[in-house]
Coordinates of C-alpha atoms and ligand atoms in Angstrom, one line a residue:
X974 CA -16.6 -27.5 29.5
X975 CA -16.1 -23.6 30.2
X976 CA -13.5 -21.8 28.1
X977 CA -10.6 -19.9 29.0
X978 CA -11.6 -16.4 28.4
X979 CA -8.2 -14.8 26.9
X980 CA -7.3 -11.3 26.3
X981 CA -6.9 -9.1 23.1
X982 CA -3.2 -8.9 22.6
X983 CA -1.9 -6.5 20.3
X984 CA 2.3 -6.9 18.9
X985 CA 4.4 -5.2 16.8
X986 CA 5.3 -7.1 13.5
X987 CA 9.0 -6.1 12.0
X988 CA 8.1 -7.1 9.1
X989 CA 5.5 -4.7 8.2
X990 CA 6.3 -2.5 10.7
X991 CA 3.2 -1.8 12.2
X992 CA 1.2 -3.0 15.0
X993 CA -1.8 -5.5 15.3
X994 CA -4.0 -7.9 16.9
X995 CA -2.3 -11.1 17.4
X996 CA -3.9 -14.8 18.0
X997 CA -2.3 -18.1 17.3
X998 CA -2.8 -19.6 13.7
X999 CA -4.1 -23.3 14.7
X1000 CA -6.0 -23.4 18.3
X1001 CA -4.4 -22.4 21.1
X1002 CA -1.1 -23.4 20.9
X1003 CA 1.7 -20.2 20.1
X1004 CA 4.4 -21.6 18.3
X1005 CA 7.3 -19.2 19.0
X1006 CA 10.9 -19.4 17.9
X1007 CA 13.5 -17.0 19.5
X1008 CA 17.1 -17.3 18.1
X1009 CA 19.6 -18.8 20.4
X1010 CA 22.8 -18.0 21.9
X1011 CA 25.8 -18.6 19.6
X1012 CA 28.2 -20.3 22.0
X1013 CA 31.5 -19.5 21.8
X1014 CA 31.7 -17.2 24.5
X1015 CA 30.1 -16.4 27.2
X1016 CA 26.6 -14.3 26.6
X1017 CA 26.7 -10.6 27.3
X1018 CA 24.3 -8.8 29.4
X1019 CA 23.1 -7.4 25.5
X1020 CA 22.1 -10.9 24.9
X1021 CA 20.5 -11.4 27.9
X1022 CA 18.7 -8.1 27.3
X1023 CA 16.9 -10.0 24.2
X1024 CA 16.3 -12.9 26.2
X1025 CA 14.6 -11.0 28.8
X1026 CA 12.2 -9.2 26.8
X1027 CA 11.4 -12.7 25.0
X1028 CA 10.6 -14.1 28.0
X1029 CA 8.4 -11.1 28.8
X1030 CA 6.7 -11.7 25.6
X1031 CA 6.1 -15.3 26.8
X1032 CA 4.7 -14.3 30.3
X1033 CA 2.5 -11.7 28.8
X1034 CA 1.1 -14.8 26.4
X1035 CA 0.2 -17.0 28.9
X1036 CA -0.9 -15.0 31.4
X1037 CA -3.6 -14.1 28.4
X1038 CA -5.1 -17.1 28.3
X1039 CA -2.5 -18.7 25.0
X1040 CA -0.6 -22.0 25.7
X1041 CA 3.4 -21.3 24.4
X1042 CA 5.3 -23.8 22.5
X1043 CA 8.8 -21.8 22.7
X1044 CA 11.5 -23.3 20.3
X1045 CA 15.1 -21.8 21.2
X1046 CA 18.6 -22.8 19.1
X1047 CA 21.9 -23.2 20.5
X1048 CA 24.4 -22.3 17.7
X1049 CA 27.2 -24.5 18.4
X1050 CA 28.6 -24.8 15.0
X1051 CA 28.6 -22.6 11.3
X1052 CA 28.4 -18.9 12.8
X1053 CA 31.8 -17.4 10.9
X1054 CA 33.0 -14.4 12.3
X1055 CA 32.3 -12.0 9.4
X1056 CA 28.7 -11.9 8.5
X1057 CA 29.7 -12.0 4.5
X1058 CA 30.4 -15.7 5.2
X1059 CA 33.9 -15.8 5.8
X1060 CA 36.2 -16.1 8.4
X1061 CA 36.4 -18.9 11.0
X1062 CA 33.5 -20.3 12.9
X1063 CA 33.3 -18.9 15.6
X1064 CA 33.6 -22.4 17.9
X1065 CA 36.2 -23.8 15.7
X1066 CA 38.2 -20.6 16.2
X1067 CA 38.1 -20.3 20.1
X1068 CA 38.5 -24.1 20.0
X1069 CA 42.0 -23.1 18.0
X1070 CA 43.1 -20.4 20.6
X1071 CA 42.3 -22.2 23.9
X1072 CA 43.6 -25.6 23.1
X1073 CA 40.2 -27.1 24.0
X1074 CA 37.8 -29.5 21.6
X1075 CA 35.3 -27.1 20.1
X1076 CA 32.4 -29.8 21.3
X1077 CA 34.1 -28.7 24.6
X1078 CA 34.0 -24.4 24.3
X1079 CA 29.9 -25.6 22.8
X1080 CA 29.5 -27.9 26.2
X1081 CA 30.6 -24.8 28.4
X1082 CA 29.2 -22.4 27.0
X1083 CA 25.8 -23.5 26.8
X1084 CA 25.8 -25.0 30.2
X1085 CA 27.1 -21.5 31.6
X1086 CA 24.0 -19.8 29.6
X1087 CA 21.3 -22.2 31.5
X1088 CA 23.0 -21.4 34.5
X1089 CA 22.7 -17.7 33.5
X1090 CA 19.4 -17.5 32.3
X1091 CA 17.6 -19.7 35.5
X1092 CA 19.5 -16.4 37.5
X1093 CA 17.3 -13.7 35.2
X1094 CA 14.3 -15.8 36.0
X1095 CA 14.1 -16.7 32.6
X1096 CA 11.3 -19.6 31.7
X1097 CA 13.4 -22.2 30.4
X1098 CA 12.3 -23.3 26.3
X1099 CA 9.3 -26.0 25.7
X1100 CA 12.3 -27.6 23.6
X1101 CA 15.9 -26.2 23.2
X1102 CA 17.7 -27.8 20.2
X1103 CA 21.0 -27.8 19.1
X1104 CA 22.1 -27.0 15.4
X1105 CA 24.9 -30.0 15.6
X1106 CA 22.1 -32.4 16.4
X1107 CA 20.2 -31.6 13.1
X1108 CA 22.6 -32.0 10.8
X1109 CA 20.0 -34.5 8.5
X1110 CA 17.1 -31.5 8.8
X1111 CA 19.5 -29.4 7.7
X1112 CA 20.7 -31.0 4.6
X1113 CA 17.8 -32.2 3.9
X1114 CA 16.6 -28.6 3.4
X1115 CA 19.5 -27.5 1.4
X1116 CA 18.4 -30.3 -0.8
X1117 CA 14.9 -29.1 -1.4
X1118 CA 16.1 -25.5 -2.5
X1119 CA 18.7 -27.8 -4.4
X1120 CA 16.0 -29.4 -6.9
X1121 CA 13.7 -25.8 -7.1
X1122 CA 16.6 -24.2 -8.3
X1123 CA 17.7 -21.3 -6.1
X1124 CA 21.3 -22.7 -4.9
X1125 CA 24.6 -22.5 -6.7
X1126 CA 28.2 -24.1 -6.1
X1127 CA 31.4 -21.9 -5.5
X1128 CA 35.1 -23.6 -4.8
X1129 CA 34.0 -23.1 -0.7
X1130 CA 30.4 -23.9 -0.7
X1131 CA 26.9 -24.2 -2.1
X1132 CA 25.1 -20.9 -1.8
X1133 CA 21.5 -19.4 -1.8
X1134 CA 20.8 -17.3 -5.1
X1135 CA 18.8 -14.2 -3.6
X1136 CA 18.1 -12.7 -6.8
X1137 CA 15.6 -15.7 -7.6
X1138 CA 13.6 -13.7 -4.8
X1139 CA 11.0 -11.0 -5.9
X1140 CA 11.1 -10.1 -2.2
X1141 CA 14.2 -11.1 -0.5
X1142 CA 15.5 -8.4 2.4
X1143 CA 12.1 -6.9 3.0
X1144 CA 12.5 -7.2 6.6
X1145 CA 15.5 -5.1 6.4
X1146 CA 13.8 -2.5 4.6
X1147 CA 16.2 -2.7 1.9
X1148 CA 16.5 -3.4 -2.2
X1149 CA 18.4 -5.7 -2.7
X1150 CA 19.5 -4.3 -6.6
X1151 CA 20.2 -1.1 -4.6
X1152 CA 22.9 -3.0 -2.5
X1153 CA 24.3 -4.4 -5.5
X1154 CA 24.6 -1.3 -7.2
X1155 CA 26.4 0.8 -4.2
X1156 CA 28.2 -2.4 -3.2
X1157 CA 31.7 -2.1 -2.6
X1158 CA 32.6 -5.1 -0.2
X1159 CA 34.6 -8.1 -2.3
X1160 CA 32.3 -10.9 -2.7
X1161 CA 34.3 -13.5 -4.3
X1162 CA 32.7 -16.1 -6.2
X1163 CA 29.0 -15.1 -4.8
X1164 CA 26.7 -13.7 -7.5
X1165 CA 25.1 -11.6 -5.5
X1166 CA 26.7 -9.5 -2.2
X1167 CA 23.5 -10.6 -0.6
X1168 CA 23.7 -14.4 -1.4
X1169 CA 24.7 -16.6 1.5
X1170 CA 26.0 -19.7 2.8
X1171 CA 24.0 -23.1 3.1
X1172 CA 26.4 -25.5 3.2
X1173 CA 30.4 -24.7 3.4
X1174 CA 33.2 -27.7 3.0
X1175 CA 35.7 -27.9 5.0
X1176 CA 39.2 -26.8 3.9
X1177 CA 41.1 -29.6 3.5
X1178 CA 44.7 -27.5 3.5
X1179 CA 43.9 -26.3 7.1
X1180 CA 44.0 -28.5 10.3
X1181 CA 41.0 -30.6 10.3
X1182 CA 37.9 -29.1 12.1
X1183 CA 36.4 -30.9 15.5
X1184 CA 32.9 -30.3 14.0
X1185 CA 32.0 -32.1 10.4
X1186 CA 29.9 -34.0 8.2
X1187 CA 29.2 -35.5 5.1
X1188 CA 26.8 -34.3 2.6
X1189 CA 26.0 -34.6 -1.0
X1190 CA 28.0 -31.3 -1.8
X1191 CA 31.7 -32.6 0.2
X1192 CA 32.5 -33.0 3.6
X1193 CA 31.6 -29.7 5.6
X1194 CA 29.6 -28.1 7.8
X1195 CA 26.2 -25.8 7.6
X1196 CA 26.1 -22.4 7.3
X1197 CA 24.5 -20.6 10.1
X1198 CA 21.2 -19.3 8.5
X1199 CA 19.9 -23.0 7.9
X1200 CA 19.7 -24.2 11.1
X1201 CA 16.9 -21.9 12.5
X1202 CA 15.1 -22.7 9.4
X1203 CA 15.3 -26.3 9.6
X1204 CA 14.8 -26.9 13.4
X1205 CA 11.7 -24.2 13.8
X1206 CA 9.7 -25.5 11.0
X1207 CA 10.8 -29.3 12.5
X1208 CA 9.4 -28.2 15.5
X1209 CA 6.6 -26.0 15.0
X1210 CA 5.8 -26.2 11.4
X1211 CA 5.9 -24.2 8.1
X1212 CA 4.1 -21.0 9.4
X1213 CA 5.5 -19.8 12.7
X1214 CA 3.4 -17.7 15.0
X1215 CA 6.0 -15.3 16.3
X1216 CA 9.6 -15.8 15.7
X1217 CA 11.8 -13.1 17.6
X1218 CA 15.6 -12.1 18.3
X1219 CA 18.1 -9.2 18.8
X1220 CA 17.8 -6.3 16.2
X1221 CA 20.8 -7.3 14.3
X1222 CA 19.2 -10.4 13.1
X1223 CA 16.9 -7.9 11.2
X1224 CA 18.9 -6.6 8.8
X1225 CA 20.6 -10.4 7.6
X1226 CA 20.2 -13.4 9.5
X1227 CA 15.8 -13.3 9.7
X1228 CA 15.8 -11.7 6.1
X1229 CA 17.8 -15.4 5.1
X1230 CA 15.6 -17.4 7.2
X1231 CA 13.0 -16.0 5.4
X1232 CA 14.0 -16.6 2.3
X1233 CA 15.3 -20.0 2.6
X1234 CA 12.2 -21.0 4.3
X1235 CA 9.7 -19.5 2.2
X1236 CA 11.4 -20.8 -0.9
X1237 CA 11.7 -24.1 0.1
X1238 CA 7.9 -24.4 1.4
X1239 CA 6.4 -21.7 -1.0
X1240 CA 4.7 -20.5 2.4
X1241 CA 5.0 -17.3 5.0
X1242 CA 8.0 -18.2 7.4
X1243 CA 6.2 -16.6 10.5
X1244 CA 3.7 -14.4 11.1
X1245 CA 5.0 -11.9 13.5
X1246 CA 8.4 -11.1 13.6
X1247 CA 9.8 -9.3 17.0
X1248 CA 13.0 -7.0 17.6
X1249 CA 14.6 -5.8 20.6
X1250 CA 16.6 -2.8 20.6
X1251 CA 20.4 -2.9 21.5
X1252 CA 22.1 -2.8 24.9
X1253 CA 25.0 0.0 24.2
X1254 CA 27.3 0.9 26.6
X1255 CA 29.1 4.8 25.6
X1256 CA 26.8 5.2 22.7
X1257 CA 27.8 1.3 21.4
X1258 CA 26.3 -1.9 21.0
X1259 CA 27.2 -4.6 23.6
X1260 CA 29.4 -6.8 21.9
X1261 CA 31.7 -10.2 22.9
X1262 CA 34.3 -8.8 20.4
X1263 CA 34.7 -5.6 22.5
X1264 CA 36.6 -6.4 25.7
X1265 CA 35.4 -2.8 27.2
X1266 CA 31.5 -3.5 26.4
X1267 CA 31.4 -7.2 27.3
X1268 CA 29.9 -7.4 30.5
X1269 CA 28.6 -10.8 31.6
X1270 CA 26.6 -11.8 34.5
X1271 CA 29.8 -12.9 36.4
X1272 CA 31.3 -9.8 36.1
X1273 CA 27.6 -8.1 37.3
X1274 CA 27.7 -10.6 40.0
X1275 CA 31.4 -10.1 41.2
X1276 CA 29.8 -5.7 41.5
X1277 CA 28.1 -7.6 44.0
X1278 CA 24.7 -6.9 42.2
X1279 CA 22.3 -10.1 41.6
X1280 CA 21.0 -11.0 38.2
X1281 CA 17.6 -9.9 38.8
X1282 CA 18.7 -5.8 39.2
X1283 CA 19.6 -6.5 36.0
X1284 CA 15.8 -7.7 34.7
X1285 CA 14.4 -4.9 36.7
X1286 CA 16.6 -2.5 34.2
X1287 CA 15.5 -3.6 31.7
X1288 CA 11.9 -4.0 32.3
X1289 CA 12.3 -0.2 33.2
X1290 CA 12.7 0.7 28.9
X1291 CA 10.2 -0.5 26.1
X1292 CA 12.0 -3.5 24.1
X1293 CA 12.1 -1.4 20.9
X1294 CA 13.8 1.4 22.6
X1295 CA 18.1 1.3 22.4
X1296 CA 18.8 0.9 26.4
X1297 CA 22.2 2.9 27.5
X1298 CA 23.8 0.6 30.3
X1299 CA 25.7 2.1 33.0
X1300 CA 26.8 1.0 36.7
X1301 CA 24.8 3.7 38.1
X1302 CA 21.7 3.0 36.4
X1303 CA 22.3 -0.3 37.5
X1304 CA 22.1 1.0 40.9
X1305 CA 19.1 2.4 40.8
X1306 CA 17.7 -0.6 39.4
X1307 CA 19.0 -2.5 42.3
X1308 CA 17.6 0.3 45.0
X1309 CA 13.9 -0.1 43.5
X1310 CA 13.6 -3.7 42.9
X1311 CA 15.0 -4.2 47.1
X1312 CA 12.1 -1.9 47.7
X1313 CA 9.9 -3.7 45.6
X1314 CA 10.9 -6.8 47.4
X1315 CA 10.8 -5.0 51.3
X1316 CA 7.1 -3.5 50.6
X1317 CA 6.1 -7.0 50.2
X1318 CA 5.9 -7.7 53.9
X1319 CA 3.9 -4.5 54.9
X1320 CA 1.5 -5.5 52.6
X1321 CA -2.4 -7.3 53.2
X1322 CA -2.1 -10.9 53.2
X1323 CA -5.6 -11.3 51.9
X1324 CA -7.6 -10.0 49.3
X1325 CA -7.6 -6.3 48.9
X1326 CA -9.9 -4.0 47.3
X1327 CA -7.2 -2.8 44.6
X1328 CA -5.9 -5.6 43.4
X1329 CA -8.5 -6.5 40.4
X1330 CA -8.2 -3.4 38.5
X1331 CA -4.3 -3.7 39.1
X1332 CA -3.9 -7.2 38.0
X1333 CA -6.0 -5.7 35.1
X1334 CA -4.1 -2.5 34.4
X1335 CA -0.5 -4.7 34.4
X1336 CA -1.8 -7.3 32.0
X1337 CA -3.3 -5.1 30.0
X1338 CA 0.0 -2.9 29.8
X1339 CA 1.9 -5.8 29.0
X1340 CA -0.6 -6.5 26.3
X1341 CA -0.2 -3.8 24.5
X1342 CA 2.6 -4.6 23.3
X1343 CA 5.0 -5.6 26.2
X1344 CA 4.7 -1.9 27.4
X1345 CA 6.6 -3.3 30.8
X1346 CA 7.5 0.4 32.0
X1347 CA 3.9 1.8 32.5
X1348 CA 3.0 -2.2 33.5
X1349 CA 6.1 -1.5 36.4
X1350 CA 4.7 2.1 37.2
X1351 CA 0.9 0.9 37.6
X1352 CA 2.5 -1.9 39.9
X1353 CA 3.7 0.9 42.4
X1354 CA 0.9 2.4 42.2
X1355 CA -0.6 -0.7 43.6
X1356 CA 1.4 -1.2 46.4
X1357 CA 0.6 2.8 47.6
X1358 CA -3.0 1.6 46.8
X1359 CA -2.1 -1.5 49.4
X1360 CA -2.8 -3.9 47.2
X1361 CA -2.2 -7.5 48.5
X1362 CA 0.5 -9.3 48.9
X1363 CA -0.5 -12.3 46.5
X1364 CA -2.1 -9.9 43.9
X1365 CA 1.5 -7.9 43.8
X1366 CA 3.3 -11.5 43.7
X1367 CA 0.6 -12.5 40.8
X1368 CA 1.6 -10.1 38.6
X1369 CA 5.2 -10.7 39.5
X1370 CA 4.7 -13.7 37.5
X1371 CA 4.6 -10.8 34.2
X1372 CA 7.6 -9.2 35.6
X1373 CA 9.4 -12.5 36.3
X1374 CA 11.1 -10.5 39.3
X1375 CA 10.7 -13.5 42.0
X1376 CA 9.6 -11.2 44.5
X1377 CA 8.8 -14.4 46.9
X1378 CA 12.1 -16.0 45.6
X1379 CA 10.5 -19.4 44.7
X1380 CA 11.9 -21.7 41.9
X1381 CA 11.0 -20.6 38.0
X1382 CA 7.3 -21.2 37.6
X1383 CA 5.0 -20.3 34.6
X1384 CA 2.5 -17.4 34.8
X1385 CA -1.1 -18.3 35.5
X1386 CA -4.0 -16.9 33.3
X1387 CA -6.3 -14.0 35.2
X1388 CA -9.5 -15.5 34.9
X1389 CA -7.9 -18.8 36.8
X1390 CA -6.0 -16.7 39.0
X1391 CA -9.9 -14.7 39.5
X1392 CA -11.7 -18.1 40.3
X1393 CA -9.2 -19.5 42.4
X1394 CA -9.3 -16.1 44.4
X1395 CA -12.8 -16.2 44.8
X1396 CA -12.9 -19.7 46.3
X1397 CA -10.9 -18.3 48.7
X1398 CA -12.8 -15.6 49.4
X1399 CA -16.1 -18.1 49.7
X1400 CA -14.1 -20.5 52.3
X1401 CA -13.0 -17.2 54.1
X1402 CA -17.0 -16.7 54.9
X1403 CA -17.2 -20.7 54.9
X1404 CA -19.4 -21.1 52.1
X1405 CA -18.4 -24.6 51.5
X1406 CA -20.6 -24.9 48.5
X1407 CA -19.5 -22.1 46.6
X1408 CA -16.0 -22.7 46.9
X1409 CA -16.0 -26.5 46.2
X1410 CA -18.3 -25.2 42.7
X1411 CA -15.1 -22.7 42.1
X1412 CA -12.8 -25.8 42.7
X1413 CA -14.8 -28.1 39.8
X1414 CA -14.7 -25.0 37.5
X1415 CA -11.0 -25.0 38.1
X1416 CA -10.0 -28.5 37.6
X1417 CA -12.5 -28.8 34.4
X1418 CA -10.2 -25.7 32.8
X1419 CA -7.3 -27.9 33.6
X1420 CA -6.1 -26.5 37.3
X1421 CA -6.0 -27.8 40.7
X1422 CA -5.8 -25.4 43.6
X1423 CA -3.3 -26.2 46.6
X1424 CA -3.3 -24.9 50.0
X1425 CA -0.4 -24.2 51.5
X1426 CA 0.6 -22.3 55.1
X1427 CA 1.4 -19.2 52.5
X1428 CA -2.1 -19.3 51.3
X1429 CA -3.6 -21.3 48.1
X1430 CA -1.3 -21.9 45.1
X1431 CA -2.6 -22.7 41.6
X1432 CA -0.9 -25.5 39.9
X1433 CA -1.6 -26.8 36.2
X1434 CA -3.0 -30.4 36.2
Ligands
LIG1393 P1 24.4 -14.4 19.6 O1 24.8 -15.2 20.8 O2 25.4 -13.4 19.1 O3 23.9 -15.3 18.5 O4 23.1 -13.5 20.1 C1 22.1 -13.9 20.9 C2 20.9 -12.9 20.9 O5 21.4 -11.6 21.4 C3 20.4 -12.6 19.4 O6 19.0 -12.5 19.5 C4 21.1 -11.2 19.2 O7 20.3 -10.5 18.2 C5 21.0 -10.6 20.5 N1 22.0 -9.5 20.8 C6 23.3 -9.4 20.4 N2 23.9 -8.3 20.9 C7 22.9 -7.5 21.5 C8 22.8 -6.3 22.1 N3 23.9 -5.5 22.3 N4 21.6 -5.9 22.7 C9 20.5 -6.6 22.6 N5 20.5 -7.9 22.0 C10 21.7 -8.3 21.4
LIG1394 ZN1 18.0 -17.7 14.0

């Protein structure tokens, strides 16, 4: 059987801050884990800028050739609202203010963040799991670090001992002694101001919480680290291939997956650990906490601007660059992707002589990388070059635009999109032969070609 040729991507690792040549561990399968929405409110357009550039990421993998497994958490419980693990959970806490259940605020948000993230085009996740559905995974980790020794009981919890780490924090770029030494924040009973939350117990004084469970420790509830390290390696393993989120989780939420992980399996968490830059608005990060920075995709949507203005933005700045939102920006966003979307009629329906090297060029861009604002430049410069009409709508399938405004769909790999091309060029000067041999080397690589009034569309068998 022929084999999927597949392109040399390169990515940026966090971790040791360089870039490199990336392939999947085991076959052809890339296990990814992107960290979820926490949903207590609903997601900011800061958020979503994270999303999108994970779901660039995913385009750009399997339009090289790679297969995706893509793991995503919800956060519906353990996320307190200080970082130093205190503070109500966040759920529990909105739960409290709005008179609702907090499986209720968990049920809405999340529903309102599917809704959201179909508008931005985004691919939905192979699986997306919930941290209140692996309770058992998570204990059952919390008991592993239990017996090797790196957890310790306070009056509020059992907590992770990150001084029995040679290495913990190295993805922040920071000593941990260092911390210690400057340290001025109050940090209880903890023996270390880095030390962090596994499992906390509920406080029985206070009004009962919605979300609970029993454990070996006392009735409680997980802290928020545990659940990304329990459900990703459930999922996908010990050894992730990529595992990506916001660049907040850098400095103490990835830096405690790590270290729970890797001391509980005595292997490397993930391979390839990706960061997107902020959203700021005014020179800040986006944040739900900030009534003036919050902006959601309602309120984007009630500017009368559609969700997809808002991918075009972003696509316009490299991921690890900060991105300064503002309405007018916006607006400019808005005025290139309608005349993205209003060239696509002028152009050749069939074939045209510069769309290889520009399906080439954009891949390739997004390759190295995800550098989507040279990908988006060289795509203009297709369309001056009248390239065609599906060559411009293939590559839409990087940029996740929906130029031709049909439902979600995943991006097909070059070389198929190349053969299936060519058997259309063959029938197109009836050589029946030909085509029908491009046909058989589709379906043994797995795809089956359709034709449709619109022209032949490539489906995966
Ligand atoms: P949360 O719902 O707070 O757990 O965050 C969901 C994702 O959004 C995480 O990957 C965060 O790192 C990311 N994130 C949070 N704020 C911003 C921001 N202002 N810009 C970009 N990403 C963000
Ligand atoms: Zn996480």
């Amino acid at each position: 059987m022929a084999k999927t040729q597949r392109l040399a991507v390169t990515l940026f690792d966090s971790l040791t801050r360089s870039e490199r040549p990336f392939e999947p561990l085991v076959g052809a399968t890339v296990r990814l884990y992107t960290c979820g929405p926490t949903v207590y409110r609903s997601q900011h357009i800061g958020n979503y800028r994270t999303f999108i550039f994970e779901d660039t990421l995913r385009r750009m993998l399997l339009a090289s050739g790679w297969r995706v497994k893509h793991v995503m958490n919800i956060t519906d419980v353990g996320h307190l609202v200080s970082d130093a693990d205190d503070g109500e959970d966040k759920v529990e806490r909105e739960a409290r203010l709005t008179g609702k259940t907090a499986w209720d605020i968990a049920k809405y948000y999340e529903k309102e963040f599917i809704e959201d993230i179909a508008a931005l085009n985004i691919l939905p996740p192979t699986k997306l799991v919930r941290a209140t559905e692996h309770i058992t995974e998570q204990r059952a980790l919390i008991k592993i670090l239990e017996k090797k020794g790196f957890t310790y009981r306070t009056a509020d919890g059992i907590y992770f001992d990150t001084s029995k780490l040679a290495n913990y924090g190295e993805l922040a770029g920071r000593d941990q002694r260092t911390i210690q030494a400057g340290s001025r924040v109050a940090i209880g009973e903890k023996q270390n101001s880095t030390d962090f939350a596994l499992w906390k117990f509920s406080k029985t004084a206070e009004k009962k919480r919605d979300m609970e469970w029993p454990s070996p420790w006392g009735v409680g509830f997980p802290g928020w680290h545990i659940e990304c390290s329990a459900m990703s390696m459930k999922y996908l393993g010990k050894t992730l291939d990529i595992h990506c989120g916001g660049a907040d989780h850098r400095e103490i939420h990835h830096p405690n997956e790590i270290a729970q992980s890797e001391a509980a399996t005595g292997k490397t968490f993930s391979r390839f650990w990706m960061h997107s830059a902020f959203l700021t608005v005014k020179g800040e990060k986006m944040a739900k906490s900030s009534p003036e920075t919050n902006i959601t995709i309602a309120i984007l949507r009630e500017r009368g601007f559609d969700p997809l203005d808002f991918r075009y933005f972003v696509l316009g700045t490299h991921y690890r660059k900060p991105l300064s939102f503002s309405w007018e920006a916006l607006e400019g966003a808005r005025t290139a992707r309608l005349k993205l979307v209003g060239s696509l009629a002028n152009l050749p329906k069939r074939k045209a002589r510069a769309d290889d090297d520009m399906k080439k060029d954009i891949l390739a861009a997004f390759a190295d990388n995800l550098a989507a604002p040279q990908a988006l430049a060289r795509l203009w410069q297709g369309i001056r070059e009248s390239a065609s009409r599906p060559a411009v709508l293939w590559a839409d399938h990087l940029f996740g635009l929906n130029l031709a405004h049909v439902p979600v769909t995943s991006p097909i790999p070059l070389d198929i999109q190349a053969l299936a091309d060519a058997r259309e060029a063959y029938r197109q000067s009836k050589d029946w032969q030909k085509s029908d041999e491009m046909r058989e080397k589709l379906t043994a690589l797995g795809w089956r070609v359709e034709d449709t009034p619109h022209g032949p569309v490539v489906h995966k068998i």
